[in-house]
Short mmCIF file of the C-alpha atoms (twelve columns), coordinates in Angstrom:
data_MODEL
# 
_entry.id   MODEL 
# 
loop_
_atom_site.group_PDB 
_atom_site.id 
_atom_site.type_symbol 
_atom_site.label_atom_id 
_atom_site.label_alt_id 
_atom_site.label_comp_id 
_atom_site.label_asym_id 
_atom_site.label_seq_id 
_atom_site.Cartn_x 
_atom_site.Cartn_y 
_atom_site.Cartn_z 
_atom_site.pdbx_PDB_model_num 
ATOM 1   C CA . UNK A 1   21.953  16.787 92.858 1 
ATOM 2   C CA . UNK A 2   18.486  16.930 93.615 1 
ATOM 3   C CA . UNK A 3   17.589  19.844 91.625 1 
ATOM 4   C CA . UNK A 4   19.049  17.761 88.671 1 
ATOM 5   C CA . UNK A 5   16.669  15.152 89.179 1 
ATOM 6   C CA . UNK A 6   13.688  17.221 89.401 1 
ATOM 7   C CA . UNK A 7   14.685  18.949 85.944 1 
ATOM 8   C CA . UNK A 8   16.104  15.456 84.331 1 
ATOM 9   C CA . UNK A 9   12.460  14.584 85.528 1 
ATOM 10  C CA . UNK A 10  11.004  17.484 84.054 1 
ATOM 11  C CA . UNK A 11  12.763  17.004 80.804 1 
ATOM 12  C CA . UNK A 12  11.755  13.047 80.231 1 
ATOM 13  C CA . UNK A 13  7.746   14.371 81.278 1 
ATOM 14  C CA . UNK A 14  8.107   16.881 78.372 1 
ATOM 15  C CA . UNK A 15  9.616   14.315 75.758 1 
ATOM 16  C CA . UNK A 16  7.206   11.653 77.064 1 
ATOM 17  C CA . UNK A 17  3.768   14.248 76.710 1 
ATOM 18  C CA . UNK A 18  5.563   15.922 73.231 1 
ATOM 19  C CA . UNK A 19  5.799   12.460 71.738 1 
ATOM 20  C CA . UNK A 20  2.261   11.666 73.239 1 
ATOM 21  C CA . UNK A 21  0.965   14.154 71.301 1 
ATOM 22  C CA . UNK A 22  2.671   14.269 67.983 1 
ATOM 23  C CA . UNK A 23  1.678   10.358 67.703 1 
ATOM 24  C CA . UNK A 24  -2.088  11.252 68.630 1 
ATOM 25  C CA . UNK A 25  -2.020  14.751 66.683 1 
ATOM 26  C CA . UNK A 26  -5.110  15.218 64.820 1 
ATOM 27  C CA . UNK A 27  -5.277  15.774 60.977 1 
ATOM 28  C CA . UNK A 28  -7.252  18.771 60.949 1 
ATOM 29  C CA . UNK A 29  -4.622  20.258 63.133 1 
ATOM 30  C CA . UNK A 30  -1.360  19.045 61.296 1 
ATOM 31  C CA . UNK A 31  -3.095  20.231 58.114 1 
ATOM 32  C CA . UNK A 32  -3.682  23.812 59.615 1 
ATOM 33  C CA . UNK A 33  -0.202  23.960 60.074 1 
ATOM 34  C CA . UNK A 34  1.095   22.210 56.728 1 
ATOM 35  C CA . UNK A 35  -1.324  24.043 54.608 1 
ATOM 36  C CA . UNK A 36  1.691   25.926 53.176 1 
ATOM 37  C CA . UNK A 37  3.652   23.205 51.978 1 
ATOM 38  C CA . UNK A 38  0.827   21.449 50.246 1 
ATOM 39  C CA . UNK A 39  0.722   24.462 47.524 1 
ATOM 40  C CA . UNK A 40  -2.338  24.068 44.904 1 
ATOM 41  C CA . UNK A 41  -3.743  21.219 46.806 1 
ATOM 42  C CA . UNK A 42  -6.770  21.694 49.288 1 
ATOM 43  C CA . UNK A 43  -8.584  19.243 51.665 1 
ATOM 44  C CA . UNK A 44  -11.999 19.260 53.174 1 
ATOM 45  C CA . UNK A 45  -13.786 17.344 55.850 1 
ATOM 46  C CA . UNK A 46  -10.878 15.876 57.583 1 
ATOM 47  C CA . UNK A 47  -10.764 13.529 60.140 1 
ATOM 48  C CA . UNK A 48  -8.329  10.664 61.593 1 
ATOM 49  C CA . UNK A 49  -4.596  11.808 62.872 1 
ATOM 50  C CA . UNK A 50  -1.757  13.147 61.004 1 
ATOM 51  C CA . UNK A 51  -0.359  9.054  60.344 1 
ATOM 52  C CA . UNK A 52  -3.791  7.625  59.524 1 
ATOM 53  C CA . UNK A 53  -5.936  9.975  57.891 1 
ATOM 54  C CA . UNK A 54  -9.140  10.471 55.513 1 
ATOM 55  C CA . UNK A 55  -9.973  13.665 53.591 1 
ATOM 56  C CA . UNK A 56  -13.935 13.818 52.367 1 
ATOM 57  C CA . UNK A 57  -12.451 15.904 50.026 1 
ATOM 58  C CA . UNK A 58  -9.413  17.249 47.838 1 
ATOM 59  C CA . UNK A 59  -9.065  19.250 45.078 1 
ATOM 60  C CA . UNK A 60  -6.358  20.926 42.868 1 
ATOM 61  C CA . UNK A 61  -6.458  24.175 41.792 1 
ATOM 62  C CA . UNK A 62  -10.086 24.046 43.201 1 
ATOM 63  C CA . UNK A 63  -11.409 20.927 41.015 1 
ATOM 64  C CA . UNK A 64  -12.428 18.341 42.971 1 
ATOM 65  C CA . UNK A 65  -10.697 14.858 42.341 1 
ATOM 66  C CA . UNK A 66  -12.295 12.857 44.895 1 
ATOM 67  C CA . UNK A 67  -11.608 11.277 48.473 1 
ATOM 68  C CA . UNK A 68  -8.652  10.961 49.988 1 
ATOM 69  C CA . UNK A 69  -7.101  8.553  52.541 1 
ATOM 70  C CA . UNK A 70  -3.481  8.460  53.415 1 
ATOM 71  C CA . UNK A 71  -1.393  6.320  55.879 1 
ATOM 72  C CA . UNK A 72  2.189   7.724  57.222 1 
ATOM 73  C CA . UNK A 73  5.037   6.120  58.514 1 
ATOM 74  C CA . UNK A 74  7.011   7.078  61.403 1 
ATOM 75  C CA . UNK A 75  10.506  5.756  60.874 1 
ATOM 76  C CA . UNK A 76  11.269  8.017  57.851 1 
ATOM 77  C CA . UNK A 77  11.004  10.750 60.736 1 
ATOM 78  C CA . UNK A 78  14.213  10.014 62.276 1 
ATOM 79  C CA . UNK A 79  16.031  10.920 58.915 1 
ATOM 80  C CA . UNK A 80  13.771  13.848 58.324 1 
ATOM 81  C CA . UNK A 81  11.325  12.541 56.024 1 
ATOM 82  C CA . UNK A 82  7.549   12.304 55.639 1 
ATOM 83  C CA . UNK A 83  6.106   9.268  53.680 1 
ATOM 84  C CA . UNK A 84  3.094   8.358  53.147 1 
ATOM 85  C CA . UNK A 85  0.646   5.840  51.299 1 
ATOM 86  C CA . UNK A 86  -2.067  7.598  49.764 1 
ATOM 87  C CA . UNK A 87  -4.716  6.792  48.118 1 
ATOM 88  C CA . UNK A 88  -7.741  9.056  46.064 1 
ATOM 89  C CA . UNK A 89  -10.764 7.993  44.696 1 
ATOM 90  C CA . UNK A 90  -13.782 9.351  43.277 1 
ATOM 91  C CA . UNK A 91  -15.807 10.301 39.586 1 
ATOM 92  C CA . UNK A 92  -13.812 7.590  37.678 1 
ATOM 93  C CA . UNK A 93  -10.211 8.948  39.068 1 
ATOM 94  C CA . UNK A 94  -7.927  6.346  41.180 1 
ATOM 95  C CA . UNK A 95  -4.597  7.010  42.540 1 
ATOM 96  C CA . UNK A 96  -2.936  4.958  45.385 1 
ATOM 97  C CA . UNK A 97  1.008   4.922  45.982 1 
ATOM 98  C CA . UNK A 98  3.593   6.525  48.091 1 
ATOM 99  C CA . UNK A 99  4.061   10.350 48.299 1 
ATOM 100 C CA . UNK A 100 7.226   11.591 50.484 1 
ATOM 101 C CA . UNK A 101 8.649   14.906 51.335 1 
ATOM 102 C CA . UNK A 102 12.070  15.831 52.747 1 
ATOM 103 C CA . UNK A 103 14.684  18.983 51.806 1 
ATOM 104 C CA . UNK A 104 11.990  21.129 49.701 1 
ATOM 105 C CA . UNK A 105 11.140  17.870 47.879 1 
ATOM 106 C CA . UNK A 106 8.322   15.679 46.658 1 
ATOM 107 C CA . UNK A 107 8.841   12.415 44.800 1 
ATOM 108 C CA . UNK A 108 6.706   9.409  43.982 1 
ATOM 109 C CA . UNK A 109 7.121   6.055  44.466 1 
ATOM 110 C CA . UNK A 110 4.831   3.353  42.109 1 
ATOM 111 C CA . UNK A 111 2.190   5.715  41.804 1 
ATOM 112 C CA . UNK A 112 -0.850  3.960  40.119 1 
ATOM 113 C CA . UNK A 113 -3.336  5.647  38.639 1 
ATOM 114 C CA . UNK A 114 -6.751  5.491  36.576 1 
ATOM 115 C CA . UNK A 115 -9.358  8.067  34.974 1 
ATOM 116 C CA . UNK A 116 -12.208 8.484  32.076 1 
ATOM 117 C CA . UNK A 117 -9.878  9.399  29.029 1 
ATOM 118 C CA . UNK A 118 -12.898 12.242 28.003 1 
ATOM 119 C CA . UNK A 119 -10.449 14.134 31.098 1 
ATOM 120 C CA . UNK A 120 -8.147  14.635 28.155 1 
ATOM 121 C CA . UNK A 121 -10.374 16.060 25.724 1 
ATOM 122 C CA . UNK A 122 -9.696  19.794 26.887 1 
ATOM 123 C CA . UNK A 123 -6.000  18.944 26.340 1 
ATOM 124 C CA . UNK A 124 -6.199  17.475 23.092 1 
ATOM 125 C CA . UNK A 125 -8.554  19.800 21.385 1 
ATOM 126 C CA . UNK A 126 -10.650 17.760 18.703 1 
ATOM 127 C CA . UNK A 127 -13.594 19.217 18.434 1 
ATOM 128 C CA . UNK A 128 -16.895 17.681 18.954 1 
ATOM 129 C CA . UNK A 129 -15.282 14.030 19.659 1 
ATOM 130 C CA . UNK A 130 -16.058 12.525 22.709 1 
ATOM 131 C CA . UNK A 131 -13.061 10.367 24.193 1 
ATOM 132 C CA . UNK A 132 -14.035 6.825  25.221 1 
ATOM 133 C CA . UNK A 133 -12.385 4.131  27.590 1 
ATOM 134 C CA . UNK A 134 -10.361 4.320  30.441 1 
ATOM 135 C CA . UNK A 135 -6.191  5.923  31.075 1 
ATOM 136 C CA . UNK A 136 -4.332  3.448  33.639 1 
ATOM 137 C CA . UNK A 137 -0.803  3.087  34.287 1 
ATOM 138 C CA . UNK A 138 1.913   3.682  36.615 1 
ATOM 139 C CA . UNK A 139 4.284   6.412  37.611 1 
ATOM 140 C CA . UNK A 140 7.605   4.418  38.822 1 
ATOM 141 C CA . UNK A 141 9.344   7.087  40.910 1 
ATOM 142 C CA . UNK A 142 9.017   11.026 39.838 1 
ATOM 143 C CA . UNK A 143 10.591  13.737 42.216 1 
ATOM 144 C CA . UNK A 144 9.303   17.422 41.976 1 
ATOM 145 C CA . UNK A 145 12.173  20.031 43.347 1 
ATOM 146 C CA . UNK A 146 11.924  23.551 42.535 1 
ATOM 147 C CA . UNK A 147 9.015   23.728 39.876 1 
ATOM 148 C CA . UNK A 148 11.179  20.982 38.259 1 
ATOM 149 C CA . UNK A 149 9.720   17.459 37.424 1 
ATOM 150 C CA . UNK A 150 12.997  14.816 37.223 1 
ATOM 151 C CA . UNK A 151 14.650  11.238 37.774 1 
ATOM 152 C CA . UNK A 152 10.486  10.558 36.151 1 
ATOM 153 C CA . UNK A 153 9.679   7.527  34.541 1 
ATOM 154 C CA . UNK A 154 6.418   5.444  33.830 1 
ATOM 155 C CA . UNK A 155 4.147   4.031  31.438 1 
ATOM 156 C CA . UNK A 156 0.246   4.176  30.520 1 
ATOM 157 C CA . UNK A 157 -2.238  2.325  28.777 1 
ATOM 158 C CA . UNK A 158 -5.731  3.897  26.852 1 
ATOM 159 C CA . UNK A 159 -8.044  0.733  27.021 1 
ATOM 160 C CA . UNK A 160 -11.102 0.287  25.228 1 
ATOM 161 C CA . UNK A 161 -10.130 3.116  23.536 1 
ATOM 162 C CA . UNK A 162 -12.310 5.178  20.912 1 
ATOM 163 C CA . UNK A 163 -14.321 8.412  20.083 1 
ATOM 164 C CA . UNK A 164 -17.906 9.075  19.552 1 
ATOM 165 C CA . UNK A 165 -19.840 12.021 17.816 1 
ATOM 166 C CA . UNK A 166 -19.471 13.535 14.507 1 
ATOM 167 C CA . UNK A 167 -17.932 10.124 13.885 1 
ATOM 168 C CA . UNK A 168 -18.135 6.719  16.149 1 
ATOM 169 C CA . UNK A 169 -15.194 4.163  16.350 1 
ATOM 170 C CA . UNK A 170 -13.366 1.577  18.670 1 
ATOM 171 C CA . UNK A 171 -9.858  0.458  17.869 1 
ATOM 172 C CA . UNK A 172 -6.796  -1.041 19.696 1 
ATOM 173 C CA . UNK A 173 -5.355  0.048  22.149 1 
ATOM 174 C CA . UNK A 174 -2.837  2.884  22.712 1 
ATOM 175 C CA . UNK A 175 0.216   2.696  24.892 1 
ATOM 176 C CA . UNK A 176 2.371   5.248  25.854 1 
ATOM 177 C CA . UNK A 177 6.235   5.290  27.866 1 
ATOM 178 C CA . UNK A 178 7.634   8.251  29.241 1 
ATOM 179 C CA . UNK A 179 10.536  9.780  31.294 1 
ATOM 180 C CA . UNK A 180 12.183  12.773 32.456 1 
ATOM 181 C CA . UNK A 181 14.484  14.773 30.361 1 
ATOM 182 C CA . UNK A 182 17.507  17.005 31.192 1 
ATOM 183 C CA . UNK A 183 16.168  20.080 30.456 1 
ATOM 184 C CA . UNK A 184 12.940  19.522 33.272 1 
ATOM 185 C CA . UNK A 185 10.249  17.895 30.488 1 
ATOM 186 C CA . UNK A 186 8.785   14.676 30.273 1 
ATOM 187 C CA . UNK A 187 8.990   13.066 26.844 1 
ATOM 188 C CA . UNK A 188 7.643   10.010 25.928 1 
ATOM 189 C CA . UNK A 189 6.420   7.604  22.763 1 
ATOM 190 C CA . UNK A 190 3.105   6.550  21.413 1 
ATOM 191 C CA . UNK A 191 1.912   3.766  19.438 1 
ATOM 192 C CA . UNK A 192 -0.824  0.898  19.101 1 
ATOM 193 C CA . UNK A 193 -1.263  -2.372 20.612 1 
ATOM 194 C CA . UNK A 194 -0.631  -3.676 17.203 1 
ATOM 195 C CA . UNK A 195 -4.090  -6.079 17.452 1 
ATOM 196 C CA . UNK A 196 -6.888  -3.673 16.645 1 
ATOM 197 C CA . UNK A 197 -7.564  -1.315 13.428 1 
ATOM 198 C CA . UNK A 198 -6.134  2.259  14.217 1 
ATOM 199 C CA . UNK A 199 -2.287  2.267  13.760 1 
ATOM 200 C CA . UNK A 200 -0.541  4.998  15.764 1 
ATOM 201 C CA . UNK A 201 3.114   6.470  16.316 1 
ATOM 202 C CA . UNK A 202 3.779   9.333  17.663 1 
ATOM 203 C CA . UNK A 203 5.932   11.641 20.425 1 
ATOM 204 C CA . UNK A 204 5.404   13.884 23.288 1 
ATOM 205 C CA . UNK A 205 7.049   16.390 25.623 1 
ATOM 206 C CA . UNK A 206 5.188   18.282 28.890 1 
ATOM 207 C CA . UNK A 207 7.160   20.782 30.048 1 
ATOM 208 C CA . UNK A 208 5.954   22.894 33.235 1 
ATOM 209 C CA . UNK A 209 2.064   23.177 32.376 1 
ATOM 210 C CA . UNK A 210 1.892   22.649 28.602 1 
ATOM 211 C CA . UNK A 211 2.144   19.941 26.304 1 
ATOM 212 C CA . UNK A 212 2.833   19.039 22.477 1 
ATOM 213 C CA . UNK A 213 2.710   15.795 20.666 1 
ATOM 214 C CA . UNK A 214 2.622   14.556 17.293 1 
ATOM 215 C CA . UNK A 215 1.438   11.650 16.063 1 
ATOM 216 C CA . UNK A 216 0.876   9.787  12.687 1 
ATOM 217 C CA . UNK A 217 -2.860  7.685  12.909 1 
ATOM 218 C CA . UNK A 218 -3.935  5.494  10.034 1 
ATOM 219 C CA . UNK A 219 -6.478  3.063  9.303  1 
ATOM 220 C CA . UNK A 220 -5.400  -0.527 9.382  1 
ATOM 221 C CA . UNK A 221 -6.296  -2.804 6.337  1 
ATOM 222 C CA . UNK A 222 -8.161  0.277  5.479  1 
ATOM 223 C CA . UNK A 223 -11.259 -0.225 8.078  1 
ATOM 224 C CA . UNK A 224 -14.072 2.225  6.937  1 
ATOM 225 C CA . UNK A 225 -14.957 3.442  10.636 1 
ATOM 226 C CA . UNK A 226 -11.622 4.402  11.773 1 
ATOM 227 C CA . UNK A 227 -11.082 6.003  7.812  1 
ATOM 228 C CA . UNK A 228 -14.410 7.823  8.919  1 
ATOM 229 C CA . UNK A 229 -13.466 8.790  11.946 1 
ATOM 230 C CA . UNK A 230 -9.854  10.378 11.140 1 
ATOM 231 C CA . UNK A 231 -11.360 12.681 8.971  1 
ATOM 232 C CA . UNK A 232 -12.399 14.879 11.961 1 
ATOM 233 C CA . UNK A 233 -8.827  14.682 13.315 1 
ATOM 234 C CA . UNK A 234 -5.549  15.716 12.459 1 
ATOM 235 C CA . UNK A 235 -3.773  16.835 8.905  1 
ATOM 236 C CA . UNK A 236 -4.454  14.357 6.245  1 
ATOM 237 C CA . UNK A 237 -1.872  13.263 4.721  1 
ATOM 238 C CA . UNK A 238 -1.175  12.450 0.655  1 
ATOM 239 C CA . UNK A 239 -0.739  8.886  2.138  1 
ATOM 240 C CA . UNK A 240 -3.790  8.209  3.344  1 
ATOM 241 C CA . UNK A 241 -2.888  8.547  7.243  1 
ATOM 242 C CA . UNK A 242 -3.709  11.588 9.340  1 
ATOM 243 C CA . UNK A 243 -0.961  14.002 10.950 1 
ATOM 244 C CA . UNK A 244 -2.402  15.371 14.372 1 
ATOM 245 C CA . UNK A 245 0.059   17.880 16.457 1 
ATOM 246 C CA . UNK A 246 -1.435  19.178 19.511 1 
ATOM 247 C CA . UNK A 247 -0.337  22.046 22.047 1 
ATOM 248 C CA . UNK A 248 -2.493  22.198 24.957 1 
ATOM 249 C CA . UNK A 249 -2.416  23.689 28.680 1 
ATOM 250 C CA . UNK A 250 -2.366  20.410 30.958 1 
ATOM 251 C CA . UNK A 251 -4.400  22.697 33.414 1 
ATOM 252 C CA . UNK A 252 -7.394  22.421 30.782 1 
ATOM 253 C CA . UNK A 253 -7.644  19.081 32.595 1 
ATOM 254 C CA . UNK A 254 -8.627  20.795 35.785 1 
# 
C-alpha cells in the first residue's frame, strides 16, 4: 500500500511539473519543435511563450510580411485543437483573426486583412501602371486540408482605387465576393461601387497557385481620364469598353 502511494505520488509530481511546463513553455522552443507543421512560413526573433507570443519577424516563402503576435487558447486542447488569435503587421500589410489547427488541418475564422494594392501588380501584369489605394476585406472561415482550399468564403474592397504612369486616373471603387468551389478553387465576382467613373464586371477563379479573371472596364458617361487610362489595359472592344483577361502566378505576390 505504501509503495502505491509513493508512485500515485510520483505520478501527480510528474502531471503537476509536465503541466508546469507546457503552460510556461517558451516560443522559441515550441517553434523548434513545430517548425514542420508550419510549412512555407518562417519566424525570426521570437520571444513570449507558446500561448502569448511575438515574432520580430515572419515571412512566406522567404518575403517578409511583417511582425507577428499571436495569442492561444488552452481549452481547444482538451479536444485536440490549437487556436489562436493572430495578428501581423508591417509595410502596409494587416492581418488579425483566428488561425486553428487540428487532424492535418488549418482553417480561418474572420480573418481581416489589409495591403497596398501595387502588391497585385506582379499578378495582374499591366505594364508600366502603378496600382493605387488600399485591398481590405475579410476572409469569413476558409479551411486548408491536403493542398486543398474549401468551405472558403469572403469579400474585399479596392478603396481609393486608381493607376498612375503612362496614364493617371482615380475612379470608384471595386468590390469583389468570393467562395470556395467543388473542384478546390476559389471563384468569385467583380464589379464597381456604382458612384465613381470606371464601370467594371468581371469573374475570377484561383486554383492552387494561379489565377485567371476576366473583366469588362468602361468609362462612365464617357470620362476622358479613365477613356485615357484604359487604353493601356485590356482588349478594346468595338463598344468602346476594354476586355482585360489575366493569368498570373499568385506567388508573383511574394
Amino acid at each position: 500500500m505504501r509503495v502505491f502511494k509513493i508512485l500515485l505520488a510520483l505520478l501527480v509530481f510528474v502531471l503537476v511539473v509536465a503541466g508546469i511546463l507546457a503552460w510556461t513553455l517558451p516560443a522559441d522552443v515550441g517553434y523548434r519543435y513545430g517548425t514542420r507543421y508550419l510549412g512555407p512560413v518562417a519566424l525570426t526573433g521570437i520571444s513570449g511563450t507558446v500561448w502569448n507570443g511575438h515574432a520580430d519577424g515572419v515571412s512566406v516563402f522567404g518575403h517578409d510580411i511583417g511582425e507577428l503576435d499571436w495569442h492561444a487558447s488552452k481549452g481547444p486542447l482538451l479536444h485536440g485543437q490549437f487556436v489562436a488569435d493572430v495578428r501581423i503587421k508591417g509595410a502596409g500589410v494587416d492581418v488579425a483573426g483566428e488561425l486553428a489547427r487540428s487532424a492535418g488541418m488549418i482553417s480561418a475564422r474572420d480573418l481581416r486583412f489589409s495591403m497596398p494594392a501595387a502588391l497585385l501588380a506582379p499578378v495582374l501584369d499591366i505594364g508600366t501602371l502603378k496600382l493605387l489605394g488600399t485591398i481590405s476585406g475579410v476572409v469569413n472561415q476558409a479551411t486548408l486540408a491536403n493542398a486543398m482550399l474549401r468551405d472558403a468564403s469572403g469579400n474585399a474592397r479596392w478603396s481609393d482605387a486608381g493607376v498612375a504612369g503612362q496614364a493617371e486616373a482615380r475612379f470608384s471603387d471595386i468590390l469583389a465576393e468570393f467562395a470556395s468551389q467543388p473542384d478546390g478553387s476559389v471563384a468569385g465576382t467583380l464589379r464597381d461601387d456604382g458612384q465613381g467613373t470606371l464601370a467594371v464586371d468581371g469573374t475570377f477563379k484561383v486554383r492552387f497557385a494561379t489565377t485567371d479573371a476576366q473583366a469588362r472596364l468602361s468609362a462612365r458617361n464617357g470620362d476622358a481620364q479613365i477613356t485615357e487610362a484604359l487604353r493601356y489595359i485590356g482588349e478594346p472592344q468595338p463598344d468602346g469598353s476594354t476586355k482585360l483577361v489575366v493569368h498570373g502566378q499568385i506567388l508573383k505576390v511574394l
